[in-house]
mmCIF file of C-alpha atoms in Angstrom:
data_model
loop_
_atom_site.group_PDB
_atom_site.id
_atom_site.type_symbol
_atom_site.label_atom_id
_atom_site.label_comp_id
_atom_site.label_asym_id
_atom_site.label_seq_id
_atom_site.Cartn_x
_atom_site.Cartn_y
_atom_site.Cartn_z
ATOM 1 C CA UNK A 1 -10.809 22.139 -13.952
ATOM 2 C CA UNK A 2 -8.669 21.853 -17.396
ATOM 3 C CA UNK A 3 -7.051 25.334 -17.136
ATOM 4 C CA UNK A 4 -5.739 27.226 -20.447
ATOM 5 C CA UNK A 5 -3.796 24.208 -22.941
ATOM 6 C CA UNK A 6 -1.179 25.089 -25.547
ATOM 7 C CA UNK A 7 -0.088 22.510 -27.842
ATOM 8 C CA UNK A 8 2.145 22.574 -31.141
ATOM 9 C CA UNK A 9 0.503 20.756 -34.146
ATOM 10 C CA UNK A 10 2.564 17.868 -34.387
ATOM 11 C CA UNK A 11 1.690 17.138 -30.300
ATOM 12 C CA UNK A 12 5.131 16.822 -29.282
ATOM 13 C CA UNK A 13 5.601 19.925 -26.935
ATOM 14 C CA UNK A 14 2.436 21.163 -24.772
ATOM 15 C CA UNK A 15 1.817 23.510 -21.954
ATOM 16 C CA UNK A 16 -1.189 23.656 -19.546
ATOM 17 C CA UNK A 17 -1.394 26.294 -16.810
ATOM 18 C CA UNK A 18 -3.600 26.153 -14.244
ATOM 19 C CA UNK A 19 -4.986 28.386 -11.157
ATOM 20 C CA UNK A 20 -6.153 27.212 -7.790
ATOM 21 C CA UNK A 21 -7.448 29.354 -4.317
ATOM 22 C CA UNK A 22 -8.590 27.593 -1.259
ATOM 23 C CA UNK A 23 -10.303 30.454 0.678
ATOM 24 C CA UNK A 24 -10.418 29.590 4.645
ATOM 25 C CA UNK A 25 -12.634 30.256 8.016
ATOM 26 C CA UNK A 26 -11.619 29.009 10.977
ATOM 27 C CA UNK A 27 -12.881 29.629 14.607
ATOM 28 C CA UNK A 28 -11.033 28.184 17.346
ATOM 29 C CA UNK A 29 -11.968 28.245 21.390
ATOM 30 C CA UNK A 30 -11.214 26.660 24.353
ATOM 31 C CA UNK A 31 -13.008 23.733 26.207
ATOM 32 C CA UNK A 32 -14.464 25.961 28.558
ATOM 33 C CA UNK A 33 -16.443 28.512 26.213
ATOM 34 C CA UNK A 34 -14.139 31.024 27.160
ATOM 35 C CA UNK A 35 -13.334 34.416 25.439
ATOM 36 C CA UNK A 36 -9.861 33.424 24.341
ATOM 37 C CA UNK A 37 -10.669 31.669 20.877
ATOM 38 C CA UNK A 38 -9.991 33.440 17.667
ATOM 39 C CA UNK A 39 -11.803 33.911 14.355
ATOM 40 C CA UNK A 40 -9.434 34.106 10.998
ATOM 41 C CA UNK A 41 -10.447 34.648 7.525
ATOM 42 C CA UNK A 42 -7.221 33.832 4.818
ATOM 43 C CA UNK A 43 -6.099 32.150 1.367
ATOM 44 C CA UNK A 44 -4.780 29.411 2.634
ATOM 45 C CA UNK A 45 -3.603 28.179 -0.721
ATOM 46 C CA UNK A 46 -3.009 30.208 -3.952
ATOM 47 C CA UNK A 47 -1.280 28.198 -6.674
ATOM 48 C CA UNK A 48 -0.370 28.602 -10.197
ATOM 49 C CA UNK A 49 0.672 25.787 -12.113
ATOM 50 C CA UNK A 50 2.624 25.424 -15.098
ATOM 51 C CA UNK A 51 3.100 21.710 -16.547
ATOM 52 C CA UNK A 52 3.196 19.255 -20.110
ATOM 53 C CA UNK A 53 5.450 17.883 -21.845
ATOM 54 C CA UNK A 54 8.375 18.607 -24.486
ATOM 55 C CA UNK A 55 9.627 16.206 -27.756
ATOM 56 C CA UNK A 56 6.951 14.299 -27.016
ATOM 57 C CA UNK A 57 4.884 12.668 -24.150
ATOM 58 C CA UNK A 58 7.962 10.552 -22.691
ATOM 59 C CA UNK A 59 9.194 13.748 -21.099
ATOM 60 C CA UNK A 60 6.816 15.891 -18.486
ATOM 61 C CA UNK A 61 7.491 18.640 -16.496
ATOM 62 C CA UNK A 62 6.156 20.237 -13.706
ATOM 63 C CA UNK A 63 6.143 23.698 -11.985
ATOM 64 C CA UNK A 64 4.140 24.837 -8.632
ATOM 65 C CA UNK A 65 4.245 27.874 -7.156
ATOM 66 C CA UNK A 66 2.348 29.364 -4.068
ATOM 67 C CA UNK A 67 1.504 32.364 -3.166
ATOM 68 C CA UNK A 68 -0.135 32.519 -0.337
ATOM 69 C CA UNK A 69 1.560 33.255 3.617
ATOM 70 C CA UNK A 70 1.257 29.392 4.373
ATOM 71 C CA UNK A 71 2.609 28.190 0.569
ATOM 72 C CA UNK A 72 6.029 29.618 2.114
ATOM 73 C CA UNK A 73 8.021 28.650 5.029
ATOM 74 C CA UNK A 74 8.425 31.846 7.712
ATOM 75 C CA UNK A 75 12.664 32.148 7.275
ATOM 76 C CA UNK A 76 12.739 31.248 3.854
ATOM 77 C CA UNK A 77 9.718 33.370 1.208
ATOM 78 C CA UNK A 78 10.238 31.704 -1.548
ATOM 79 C CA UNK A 79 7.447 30.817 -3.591
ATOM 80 C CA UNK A 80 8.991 27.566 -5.201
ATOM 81 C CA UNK A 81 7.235 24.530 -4.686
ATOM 82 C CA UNK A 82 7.726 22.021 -6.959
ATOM 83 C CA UNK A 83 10.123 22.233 -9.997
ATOM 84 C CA UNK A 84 10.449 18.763 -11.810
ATOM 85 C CA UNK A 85 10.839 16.853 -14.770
ATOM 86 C CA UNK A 86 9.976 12.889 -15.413
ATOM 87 C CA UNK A 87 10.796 10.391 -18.013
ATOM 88 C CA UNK A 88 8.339 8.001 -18.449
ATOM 89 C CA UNK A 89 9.893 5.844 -21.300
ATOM 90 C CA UNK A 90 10.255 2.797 -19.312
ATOM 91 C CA UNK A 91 7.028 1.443 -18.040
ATOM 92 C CA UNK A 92 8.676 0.074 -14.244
ATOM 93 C CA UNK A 93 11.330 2.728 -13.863
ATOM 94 C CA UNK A 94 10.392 5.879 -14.769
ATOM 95 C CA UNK A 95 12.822 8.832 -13.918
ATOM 96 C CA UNK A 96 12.517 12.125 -12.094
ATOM 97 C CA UNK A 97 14.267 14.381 -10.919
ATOM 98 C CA UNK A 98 13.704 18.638 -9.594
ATOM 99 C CA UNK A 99 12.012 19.528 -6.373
ATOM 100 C CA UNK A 100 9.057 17.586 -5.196
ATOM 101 C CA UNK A 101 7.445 15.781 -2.434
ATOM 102 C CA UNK A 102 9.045 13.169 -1.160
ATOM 103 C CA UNK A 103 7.443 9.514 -1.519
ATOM 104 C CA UNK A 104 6.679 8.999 2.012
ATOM 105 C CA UNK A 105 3.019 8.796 3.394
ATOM 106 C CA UNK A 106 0.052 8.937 1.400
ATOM 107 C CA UNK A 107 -1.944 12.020 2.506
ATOM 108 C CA UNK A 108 0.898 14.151 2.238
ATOM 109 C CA UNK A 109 1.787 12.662 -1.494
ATOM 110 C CA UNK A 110 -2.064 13.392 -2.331
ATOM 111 C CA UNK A 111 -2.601 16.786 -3.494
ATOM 112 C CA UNK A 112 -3.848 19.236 -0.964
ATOM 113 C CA UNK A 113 -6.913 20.091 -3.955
ATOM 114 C CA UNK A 114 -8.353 16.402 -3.270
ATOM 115 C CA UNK A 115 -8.967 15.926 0.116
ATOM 116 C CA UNK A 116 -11.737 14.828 2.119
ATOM 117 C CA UNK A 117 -11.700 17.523 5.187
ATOM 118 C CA UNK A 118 -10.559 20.831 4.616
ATOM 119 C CA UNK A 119 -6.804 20.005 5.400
ATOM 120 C CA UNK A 120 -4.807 16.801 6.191
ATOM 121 C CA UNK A 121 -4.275 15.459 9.936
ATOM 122 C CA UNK A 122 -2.361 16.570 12.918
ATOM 123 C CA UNK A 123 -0.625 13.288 12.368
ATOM 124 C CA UNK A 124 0.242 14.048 8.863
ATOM 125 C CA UNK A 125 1.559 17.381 9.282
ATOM 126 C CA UNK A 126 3.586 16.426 12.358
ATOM 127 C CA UNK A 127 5.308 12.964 10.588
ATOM 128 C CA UNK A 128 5.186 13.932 7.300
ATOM 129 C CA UNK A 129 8.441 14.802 4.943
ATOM 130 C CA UNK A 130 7.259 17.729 2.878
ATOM 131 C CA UNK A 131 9.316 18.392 -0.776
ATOM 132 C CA UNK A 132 12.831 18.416 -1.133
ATOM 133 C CA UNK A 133 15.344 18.282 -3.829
ATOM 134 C CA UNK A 134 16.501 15.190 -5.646
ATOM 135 C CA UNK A 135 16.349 12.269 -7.408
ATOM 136 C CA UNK A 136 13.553 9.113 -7.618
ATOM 137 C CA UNK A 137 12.358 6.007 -9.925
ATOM 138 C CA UNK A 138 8.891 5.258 -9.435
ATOM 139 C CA UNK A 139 6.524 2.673 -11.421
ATOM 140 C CA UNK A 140 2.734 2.681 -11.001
ATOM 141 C CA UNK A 141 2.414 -0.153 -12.633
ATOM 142 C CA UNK A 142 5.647 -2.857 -12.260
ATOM 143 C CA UNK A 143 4.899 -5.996 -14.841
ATOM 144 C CA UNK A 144 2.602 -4.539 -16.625
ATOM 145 C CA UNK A 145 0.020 -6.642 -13.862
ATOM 146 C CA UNK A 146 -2.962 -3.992 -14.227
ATOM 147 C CA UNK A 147 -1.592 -1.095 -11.600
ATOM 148 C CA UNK A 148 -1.351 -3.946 -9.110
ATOM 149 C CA UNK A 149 2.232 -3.479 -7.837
ATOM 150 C CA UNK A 150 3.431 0.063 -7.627
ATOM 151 C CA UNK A 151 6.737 1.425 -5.900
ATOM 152 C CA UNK A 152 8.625 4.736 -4.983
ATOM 153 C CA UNK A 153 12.587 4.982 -4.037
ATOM 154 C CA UNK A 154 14.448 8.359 -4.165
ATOM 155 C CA UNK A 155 17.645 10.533 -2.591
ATOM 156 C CA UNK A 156 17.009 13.691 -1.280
ATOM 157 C CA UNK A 157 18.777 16.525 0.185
ATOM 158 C CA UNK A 158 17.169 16.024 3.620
ATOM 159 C CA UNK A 159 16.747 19.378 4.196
ATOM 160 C CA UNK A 160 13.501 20.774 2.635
ATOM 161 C CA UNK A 161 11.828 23.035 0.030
ATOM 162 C CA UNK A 162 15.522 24.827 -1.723
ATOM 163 C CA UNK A 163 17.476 24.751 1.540
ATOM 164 C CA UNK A 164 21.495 24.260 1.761
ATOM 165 C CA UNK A 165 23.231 24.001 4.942
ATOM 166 C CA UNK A 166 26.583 22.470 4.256
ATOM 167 C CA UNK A 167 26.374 19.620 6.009
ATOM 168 C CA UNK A 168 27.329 16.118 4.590
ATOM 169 C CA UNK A 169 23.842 13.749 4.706
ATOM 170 C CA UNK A 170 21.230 12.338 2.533
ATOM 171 C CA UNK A 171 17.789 11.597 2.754
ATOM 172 C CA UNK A 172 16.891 7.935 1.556
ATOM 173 C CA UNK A 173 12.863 7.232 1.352
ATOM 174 C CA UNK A 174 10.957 4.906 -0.750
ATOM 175 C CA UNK A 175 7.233 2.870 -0.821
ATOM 176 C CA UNK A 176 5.281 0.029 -2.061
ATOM 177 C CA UNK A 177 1.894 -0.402 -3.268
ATOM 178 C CA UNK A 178 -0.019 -3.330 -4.166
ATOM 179 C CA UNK A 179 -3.513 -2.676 -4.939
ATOM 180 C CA UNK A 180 -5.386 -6.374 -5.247
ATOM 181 C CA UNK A 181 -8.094 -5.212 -7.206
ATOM 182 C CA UNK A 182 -6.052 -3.350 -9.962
ATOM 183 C CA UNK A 183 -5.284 0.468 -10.336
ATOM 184 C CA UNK A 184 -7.533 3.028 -9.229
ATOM 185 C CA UNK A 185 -7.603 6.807 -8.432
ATOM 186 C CA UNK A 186 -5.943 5.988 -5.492
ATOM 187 C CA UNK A 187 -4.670 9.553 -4.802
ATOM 188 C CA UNK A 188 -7.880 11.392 -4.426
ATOM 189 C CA UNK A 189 -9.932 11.224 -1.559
ATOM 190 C CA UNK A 190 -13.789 10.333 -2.135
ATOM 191 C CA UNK A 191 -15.198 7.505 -4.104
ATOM 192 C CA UNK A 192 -16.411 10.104 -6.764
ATOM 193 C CA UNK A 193 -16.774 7.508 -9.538
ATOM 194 C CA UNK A 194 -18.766 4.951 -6.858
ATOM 195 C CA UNK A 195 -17.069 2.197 -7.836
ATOM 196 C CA UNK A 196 -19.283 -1.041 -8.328
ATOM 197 C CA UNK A 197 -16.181 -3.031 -7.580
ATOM 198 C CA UNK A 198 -14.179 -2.829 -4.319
ATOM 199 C CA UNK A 199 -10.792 -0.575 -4.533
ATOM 200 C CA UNK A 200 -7.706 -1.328 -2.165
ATOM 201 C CA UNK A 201 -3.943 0.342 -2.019
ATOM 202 C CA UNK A 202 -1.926 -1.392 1.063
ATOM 203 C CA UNK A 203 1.381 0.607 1.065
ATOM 204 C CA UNK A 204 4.369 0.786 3.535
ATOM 205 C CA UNK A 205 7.078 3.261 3.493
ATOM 206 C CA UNK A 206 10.361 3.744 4.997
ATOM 207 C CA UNK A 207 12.869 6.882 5.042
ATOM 208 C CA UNK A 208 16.203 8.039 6.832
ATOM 209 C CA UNK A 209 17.399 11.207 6.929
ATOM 210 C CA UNK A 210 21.170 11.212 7.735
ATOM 211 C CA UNK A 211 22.339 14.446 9.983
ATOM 212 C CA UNK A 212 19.463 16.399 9.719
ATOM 213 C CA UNK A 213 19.147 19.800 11.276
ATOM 214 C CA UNK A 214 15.281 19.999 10.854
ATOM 215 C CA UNK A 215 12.942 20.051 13.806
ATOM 216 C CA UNK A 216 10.328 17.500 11.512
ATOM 217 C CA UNK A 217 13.318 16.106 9.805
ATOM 218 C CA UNK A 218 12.522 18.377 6.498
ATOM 219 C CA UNK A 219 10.538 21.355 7.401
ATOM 220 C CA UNK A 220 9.925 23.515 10.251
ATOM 221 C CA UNK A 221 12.523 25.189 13.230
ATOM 222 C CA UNK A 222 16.055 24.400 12.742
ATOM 223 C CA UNK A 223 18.472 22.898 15.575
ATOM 224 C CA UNK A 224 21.074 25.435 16.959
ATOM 225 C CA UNK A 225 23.403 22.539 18.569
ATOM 226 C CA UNK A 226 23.297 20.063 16.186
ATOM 227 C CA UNK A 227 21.894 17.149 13.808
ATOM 228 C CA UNK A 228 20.069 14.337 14.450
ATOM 229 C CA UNK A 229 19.836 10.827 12.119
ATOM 230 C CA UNK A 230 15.677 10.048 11.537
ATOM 231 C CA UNK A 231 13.865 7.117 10.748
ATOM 232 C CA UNK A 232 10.448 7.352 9.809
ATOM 233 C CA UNK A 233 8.063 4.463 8.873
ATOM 234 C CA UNK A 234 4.126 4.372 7.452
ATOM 235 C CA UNK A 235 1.951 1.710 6.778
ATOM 236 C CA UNK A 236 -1.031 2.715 4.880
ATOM 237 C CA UNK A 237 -4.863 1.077 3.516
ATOM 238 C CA UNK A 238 -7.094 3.027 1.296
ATOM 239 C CA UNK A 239 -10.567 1.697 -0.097
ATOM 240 C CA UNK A 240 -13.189 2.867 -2.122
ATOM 241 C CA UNK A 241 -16.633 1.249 -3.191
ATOM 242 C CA UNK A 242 -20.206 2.604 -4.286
ATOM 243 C CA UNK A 243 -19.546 6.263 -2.796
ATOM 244 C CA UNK A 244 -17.950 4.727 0.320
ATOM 245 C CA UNK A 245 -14.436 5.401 1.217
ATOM 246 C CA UNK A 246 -11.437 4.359 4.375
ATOM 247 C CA UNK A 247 -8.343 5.472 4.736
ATOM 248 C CA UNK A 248 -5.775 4.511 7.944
ATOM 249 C CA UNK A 249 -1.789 5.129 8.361
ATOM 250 C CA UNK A 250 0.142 5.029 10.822
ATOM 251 C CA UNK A 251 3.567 6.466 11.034
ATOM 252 C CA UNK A 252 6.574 7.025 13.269
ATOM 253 C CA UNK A 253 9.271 8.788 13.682
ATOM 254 C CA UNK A 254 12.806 7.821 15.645
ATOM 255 C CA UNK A 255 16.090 9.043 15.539
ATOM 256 C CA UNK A 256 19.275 6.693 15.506
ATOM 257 C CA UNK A 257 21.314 7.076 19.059
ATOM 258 C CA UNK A 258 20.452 9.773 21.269
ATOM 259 C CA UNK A 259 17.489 12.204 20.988
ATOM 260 C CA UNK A 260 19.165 15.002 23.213
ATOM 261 C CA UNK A 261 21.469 17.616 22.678
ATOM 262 C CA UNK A 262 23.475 19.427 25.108
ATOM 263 C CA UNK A 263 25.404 22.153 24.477
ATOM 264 C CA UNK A 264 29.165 21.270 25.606
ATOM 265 C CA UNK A 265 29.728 24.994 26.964
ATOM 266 C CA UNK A 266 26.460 24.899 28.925
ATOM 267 C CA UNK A 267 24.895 21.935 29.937
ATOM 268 C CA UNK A 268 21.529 23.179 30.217
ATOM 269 C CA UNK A 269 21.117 24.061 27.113
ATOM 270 C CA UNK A 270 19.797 21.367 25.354
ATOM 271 C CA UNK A 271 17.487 20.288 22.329
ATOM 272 C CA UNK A 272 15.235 17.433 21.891
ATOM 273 C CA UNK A 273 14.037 15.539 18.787
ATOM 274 C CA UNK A 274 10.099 15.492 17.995
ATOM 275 C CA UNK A 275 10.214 11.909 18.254
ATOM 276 C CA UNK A 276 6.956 9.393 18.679
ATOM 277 C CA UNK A 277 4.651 7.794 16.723
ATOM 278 C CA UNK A 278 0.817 8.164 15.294
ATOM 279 C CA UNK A 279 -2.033 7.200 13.441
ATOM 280 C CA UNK A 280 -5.358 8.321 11.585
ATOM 281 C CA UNK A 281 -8.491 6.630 10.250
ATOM 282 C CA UNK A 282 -11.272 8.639 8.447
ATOM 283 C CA UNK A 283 -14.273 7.831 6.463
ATOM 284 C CA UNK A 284 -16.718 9.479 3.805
ATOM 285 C CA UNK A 285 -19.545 8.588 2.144
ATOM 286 C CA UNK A 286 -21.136 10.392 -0.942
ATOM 287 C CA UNK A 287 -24.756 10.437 -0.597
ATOM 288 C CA UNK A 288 -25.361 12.251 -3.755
ATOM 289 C CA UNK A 289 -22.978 13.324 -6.297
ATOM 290 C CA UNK A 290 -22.379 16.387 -4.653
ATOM 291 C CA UNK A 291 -22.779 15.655 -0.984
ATOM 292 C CA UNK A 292 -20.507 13.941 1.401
ATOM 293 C CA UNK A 293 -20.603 13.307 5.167
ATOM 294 C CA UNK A 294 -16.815 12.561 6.397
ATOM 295 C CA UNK A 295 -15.458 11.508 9.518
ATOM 296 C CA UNK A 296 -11.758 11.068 11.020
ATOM 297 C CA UNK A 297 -10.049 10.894 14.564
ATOM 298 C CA UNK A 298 -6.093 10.693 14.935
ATOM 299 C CA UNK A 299 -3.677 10.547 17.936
ATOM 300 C CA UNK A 300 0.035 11.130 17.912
ATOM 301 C CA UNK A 301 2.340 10.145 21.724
ATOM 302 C CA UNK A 302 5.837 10.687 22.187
ATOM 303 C CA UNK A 303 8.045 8.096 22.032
ATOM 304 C CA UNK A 304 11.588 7.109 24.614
ATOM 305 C CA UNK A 305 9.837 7.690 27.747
ATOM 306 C CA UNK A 306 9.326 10.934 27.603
ATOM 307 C CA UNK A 307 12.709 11.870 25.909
ATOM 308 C CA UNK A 308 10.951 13.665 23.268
ATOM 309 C CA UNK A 309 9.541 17.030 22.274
ATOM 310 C CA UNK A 310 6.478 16.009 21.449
ATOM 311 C CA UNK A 311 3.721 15.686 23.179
ATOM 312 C CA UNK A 312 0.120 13.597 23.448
ATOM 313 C CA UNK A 313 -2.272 15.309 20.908
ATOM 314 C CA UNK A 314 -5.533 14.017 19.251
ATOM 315 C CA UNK A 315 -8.126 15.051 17.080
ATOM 316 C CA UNK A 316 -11.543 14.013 16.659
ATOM 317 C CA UNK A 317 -14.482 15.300 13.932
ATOM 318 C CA UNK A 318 -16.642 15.457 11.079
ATOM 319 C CA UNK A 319 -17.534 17.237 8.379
ATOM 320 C CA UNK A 320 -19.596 18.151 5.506
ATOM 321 C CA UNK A 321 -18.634 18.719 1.883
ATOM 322 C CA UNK A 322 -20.771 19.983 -1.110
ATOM 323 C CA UNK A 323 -19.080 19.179 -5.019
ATOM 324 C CA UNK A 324 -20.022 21.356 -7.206
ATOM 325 C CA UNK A 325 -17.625 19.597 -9.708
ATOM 326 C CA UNK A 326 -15.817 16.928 -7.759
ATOM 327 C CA UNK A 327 -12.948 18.367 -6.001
ATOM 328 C CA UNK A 328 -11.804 21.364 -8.609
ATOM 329 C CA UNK A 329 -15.198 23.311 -7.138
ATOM 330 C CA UNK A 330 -16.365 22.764 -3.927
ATOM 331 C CA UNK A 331 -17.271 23.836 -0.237
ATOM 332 C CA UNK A 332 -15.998 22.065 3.194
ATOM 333 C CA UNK A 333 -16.868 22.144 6.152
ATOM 334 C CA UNK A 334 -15.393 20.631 9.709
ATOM 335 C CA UNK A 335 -15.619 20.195 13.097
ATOM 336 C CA UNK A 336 -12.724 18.974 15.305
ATOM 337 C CA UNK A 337 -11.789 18.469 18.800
ATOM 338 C CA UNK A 338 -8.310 18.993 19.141
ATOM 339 C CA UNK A 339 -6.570 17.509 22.588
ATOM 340 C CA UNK A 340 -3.303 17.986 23.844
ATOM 341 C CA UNK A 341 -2.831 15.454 26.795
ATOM 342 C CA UNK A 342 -5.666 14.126 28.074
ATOM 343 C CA UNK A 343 -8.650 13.608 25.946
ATOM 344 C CA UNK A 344 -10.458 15.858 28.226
ATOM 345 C CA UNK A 345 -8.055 18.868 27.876
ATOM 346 C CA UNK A 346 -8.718 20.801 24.247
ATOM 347 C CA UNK A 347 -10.202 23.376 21.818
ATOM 348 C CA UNK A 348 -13.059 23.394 19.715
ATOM 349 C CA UNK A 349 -12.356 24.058 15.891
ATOM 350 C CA UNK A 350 -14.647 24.901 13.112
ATOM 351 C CA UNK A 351 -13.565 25.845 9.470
ATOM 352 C CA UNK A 352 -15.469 26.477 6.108
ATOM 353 C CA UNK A 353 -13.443 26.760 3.184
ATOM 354 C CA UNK A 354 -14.482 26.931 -0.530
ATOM 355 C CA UNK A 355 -11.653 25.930 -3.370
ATOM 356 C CA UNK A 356 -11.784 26.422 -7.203
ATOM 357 C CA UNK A 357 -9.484 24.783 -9.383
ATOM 358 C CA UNK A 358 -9.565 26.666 -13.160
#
C-alpha cells in the first residue's frame, strides 16, 4: 500500500510509483429468471501511478494512467487520466493546475480504490463531471480552524478527459465543506479508524458548463446538432463513528433555455439533454477490522415533464466486504436491484471483485 519511494538526500525532490488492479465478476439477469442475463469476468481498473514532489514539498505532482478497456473512453484510447501539479505554499489557496477531476460531488472526487461497494452509484455515474483540463484553488483547511471549513473553485475546459472541440465555453464548478467536528478522512469510505468521536462533512456544490457538446455535460456520446448550457448542483453529508458510517447526496442536472434540439433541415431530427435530478444514501458498518456489511439504494427521474432523455432508474442492495489491509487489499461483494421505471420492472446484479493496491 506504499508502492516503490525514491527520494534525493536532501528531501527536496521525491518520486513514489504505485500499482493498482481491481479484478471484476458480475452476473446480471432479468426479473423473471430468464435466460437472457450475462456473466463477465474483466480488470475493471488497472492503474499505475506516478506522484511526489520537486524543490521541495510546496510543489506536488501527480500522474494516473489506466489501462484497462473502462480506464478509456470508447472514441478517444488514451490512457491519460490525471496529469497535475499543486502548490501548496499558501495554507487557504493552494494552486493546481493539469488534468484532474473536477470538484463537483463527493463520490466521484473519492478515489475509486476507497469505496464502500464495488463501484459508485447509478446516480453518481449519471450526474457526475468526470476530469477535465484546467485550473482550481482549493483549501482543506481555510483559517487555520482545525479542517473545519474547506472549499473547491476551478475553470475547466468543459469538455472531458484531453478533448478539444473548438467551441468557445468554459466550465465553472466549485464546493464547500464545513466539517463541525474538525478534519477527518473524509474521502474514504468506511470508518476504518472507528472513531470514538462523531465525524461530519456537509458540502454543497455548484457547476455550469457553458456550450457543451457532451451527452453528461463532460463525458460520454457527443451531440451532432448542437450545445447545450448545464447546471448541475449537489448537496452532500458524510459521517463516521465507532465503525459506523452514512453518506447521502443529491444532485441535479438542468440546462439553461431549451433542452431540445432540432435539426433546421429536418425537423425530426432532434436531440434531447439527459436532464433530471437524483439522490443516494448508503451505510456500512465494520464489525471487525476486516469485515463490513454495507447497504445503499438510489433513484434518479427526469426532469421538464418529460422533456428529457433520461429516464426513471433505481437501485437497491447490499453487500459484503472483507479488508485484508483496509482498502489497498480487499474483496467486495454486492447485490443490487436495478429498476428502470417502475420499481417492479428490473434486473438482478451480483459482482465480486478483489483489488490490490502495491
Amino acid at each position: 500500500g506504499r508502492g516503490v519511494r525514491f527520494e534525493s538526500a536532501d528531501g527536496r525532490f521525491m518520486l513514489n510509483i504505485r500499482a493498482r488492479a481491481q479484478l471484476r465478476a458480475t452476473g446480471i439477469s432479468d426479473s423473471e429468471g430468464e435466460n437472457d442475463g450475462s456473466i463477465t469476468f474483466q480488470v475493471r481498473r488497472a492503474r499505475l501511478l506516478f506522484q511526489g514532489h520537486l524543490f521541495g514539498p510546496e510543489w506536488t505532482y501527480y500522474l494516473q494512467l489506466g489501462f484497462s478497456n473502462r480506464d478509456t473512453e470508447p472514441d478517444l484510447r488514451l490512457p491519460l487520466r490525471d496529469a497535475y501539479m499543486t502548490y501548496s505554499g499558501i495554507r487557504d489557496m493552494n494552486i493546481r493546475f493539469g488534468q484532474m477531476k473536477v470538484p463537483h460531488d463527493r463520490q466521484r472526487v473519492n478515489s475509486s480504490s476507497a469505496l464502500q461497494f464495488v463501484d459508485r452509484s447509478i446516480i453518481t455515474g449519471e450526474f457526475n463531471l468526470d476530469r477535465d483540463v484546467g485550473i482550481q484553488l482549493f483549501s482543506t483547511d481555510v483559517g487555520g480552524l482545525d479542517g473545519r471549513l474547506a472549499y473547491a473553485v476551478g475553470v475547466f475546459g468543459g469538455d472531458g478527459r484531453n478533448r478539444i472541440t473548438g467551441d468557445f465555453g468554459l466550465l465553472y464548478a466549485g464546493r464547500v465543506s464545513y466539517l463541525p467536528f474538525g478534519a477527518f478522512d473524509d474521502y474514504s469510505e468506511a470508518d476504518h479508524g472507528r472513531s470514538p468521536e462523531p465525524r461530519l462533512a456537509l458540502t454543497a456544490g455548484f457547476a455550469y458548463n457553458q456550450n457543451s457538446v457532451r451527452e453528461r455535460s463532460t463525458f460520454t456520446g457527443t451531440y451532432q446538432l448542437g450545445s447545450f448550457d448545464f447546471y448541475h448542483a449537489n448537496f452532500e453529508a458524510f459521517f463516521k463513528m465507532g465503525g459506523f458510517s452514512f453518506a447521502a447526496e443529491a444532485l441535479m442536472r438542468n440546462t439553461r433555455g431549451p433542452s431540445v434540439l432540432v435539426d433546421p433541415t429536418d425537423p425530426a431530427n432532434t436531440e434531447t439533454a439527459r436532464i433530471g435530478y437524483g439522490g443516494f444514501a448508503q451505510a456500512g458498518y465494520l464489525f471487525t477490522d476486516n469485515l463490513e456489511l454495507v447497504a445503499r439504494f438510489g433513484e434518479m427521474r427526469p426532469s421538464r415533464n418529460g422533456e428529457s432523455a433520461l429516464s426513471r432508474q433505481g437501485e437497491l442492495g447490499g453487500g459484503l466486504n472483507w479488508y485484508f489491509q483496509k482498502h489497498d487489499f480487499k474483496i467486495q461483494l454486492d447485490y443490487f436491484w436495478l429498476y428502470t421505471g417502475d420499481f417492479q420492472e428490473g434486473r438482478h446484479q451480483v459482482r465480486v471483485q478483489t483489488q490490490f493496491y502495491l
